[in-house]
């Protein structure tokens, strides 16, 4: 006997959801529970898999099994498929194991033909109903099976009955040269194949990619006897949720449409009424529906999304599935269910996804179907913001200071744009990926951001950006939806997040379950305060270079870099030190009693200087101005500026590197210029001492970046400890640690040597990914999305850790670290520290904490709890 491709609802095993699909499993369960479900059968996902494995060829034996199932359906209903007396009509609907609402195809009223339509009219005595049902079938078959565009099948208002069918058949012949077949088995076979095909339509592929659903799950097909909601005022169709899917309130919620079929509700052609209106039309049906809804929620122990039809005051259930809901509703419903004794706390935590939780933490854009979208890209940082377009960081600051909300629009951002990003409400770039500079910085500040808008062209000269069919100028208002990755024209309404008691209770359970600590990547006192409010247990990464890009600091930093000798360099460092000290004092105060990991200067020095092209252009302009200048004062000024620009250009060229990511940066700068390490160390310990005198428990951890050799760390640790002794003395009470960031493969593979010197290590998985895979984080964003689409990589390795490569280096590094030092603290501070899938992997390693952007701290806490539940 061959493979069993077809299973009747009353003979299938509901537990085998991967085989039956979610819809088939639900129909099976409701049928066995004795609920009013029209009979039918499921064609399994295995048949769909075999169909694709055979290059879209129907597997052997499937049609024979379908015909046998139709015969059983005829027997159970007393109707005949294609009969001219009491015809059996069926619906054909998709149903994957994981719900994908609206992404695949459905055909209703299948079996109607020139023979069965008149029989339906005679049987019901309703010519309008029979003609309407036939028209619906022809339209759906033409669109789904024959591939005719939906808009071409629209008929003018008032065209009904035989004339509607005549026009539709004409459209079909005109568009395809084919006809809608009258033979019902032919209809059924071609429709089943088309539903299989819909697994790989564009919208289904995109939906799976967005929601992380594997392509190899495939879809089942459910064939079910038709019931009709379009047989008059005592009939109808609707959708019901057992709890409000927006708020989570425990109350039946949904819509009902009289004298209609299912697609009428979702198509938006008519305006449905609240489902409670059914109580006025058919009180007995409404009471039955309410009872069934409660029964299903108790059975599945989750909020149910139920599709139903009423045919002449008789209720039929067509589907039940776990409801999609907002983050707020997801949290309230599971907390309430714990209180009701329906589920345990662990199950409540499992059911809230990181994506749903994230919705609560950022403003939510309330776009309507008619809202005009300008462009779309990668959703790099969630939330929403409206403001006027600005193309420069300086202008963004000026406009913000003038009281405007600003959206910074750039090709891409650099550290020089940092102040503009701080000022702006949101950032949009035409280039870059979700770990580009714009994305990483925006996430760290909790600002929404959309990157990689490839169809957007930014013209800085004309102060415009162009998209397909639209031109926006500086000063025009746009709205950025960082959650969906969409940019809209004009101001779109937004809903501000509110964290309520339901959130607090859930996160209390999360913290009881998780084993990983969660710290934050934060560079300012304000960032640290946000992180602590959101539950951070310390700072896992303070990037000190970000402290040098604001106001006069960048000028002093540039003087230090341009210094002709160590004396001048020390003078500039002495000017920078008070700024650093104040910054660190704010961080320690915000994190009173918690560790603060401070990374010493990491980027190559040239990044703090103006770009070569910018400097060269300014130099040429000054020389041209000098040619025409006549005023002696102006000439002296120009000569001074020319000399300064020439000196800057010379230094830029001296510091320029072919591959700065792997050049003179990190600890290498500290080894070459130990005075920089001394200044930063002195600022850290001075700030800690001041805090201690104020009763604040400062716990600094000094992180030496980009170590490849343990001797580099020893060199820098000696400097740090000498400064500590000088500033703190021997009995200050301030405790500190010196450690390093492991971000090079050699460091991971020699972690045992490094940990004889380090008191803590933290894996910088951003650079470890770059150096392991040989990929530039920003440059690779141009082609990595294509890699993911083509299945070359299952995810962007800068978003989700590459477990087989980078992950194994982390695992080996952790093992070696522990072997050298039982007491060593081990963390992860790359962007992967806030990614749920990466945390699931990291949770299986013997690490102590992850660190992420402040606004991702709750996401990391929840993901850490999920990881703990996975291994428990």
PDB file of C-alpha atoms in Angstrom, residues 93 179 712:
ATOM      1  CA  UNK A  93      -8.688  25.778   1.576  1.00  0.00           C
ATOM      2  CA  UNK A 179     -12.825  28.022 -19.907  1.00  0.00           C
ATOM      3  CA  UNK A 712      48.704  43.160  24.565  1.00  0.00           C
TER       4      UNK A 712
END
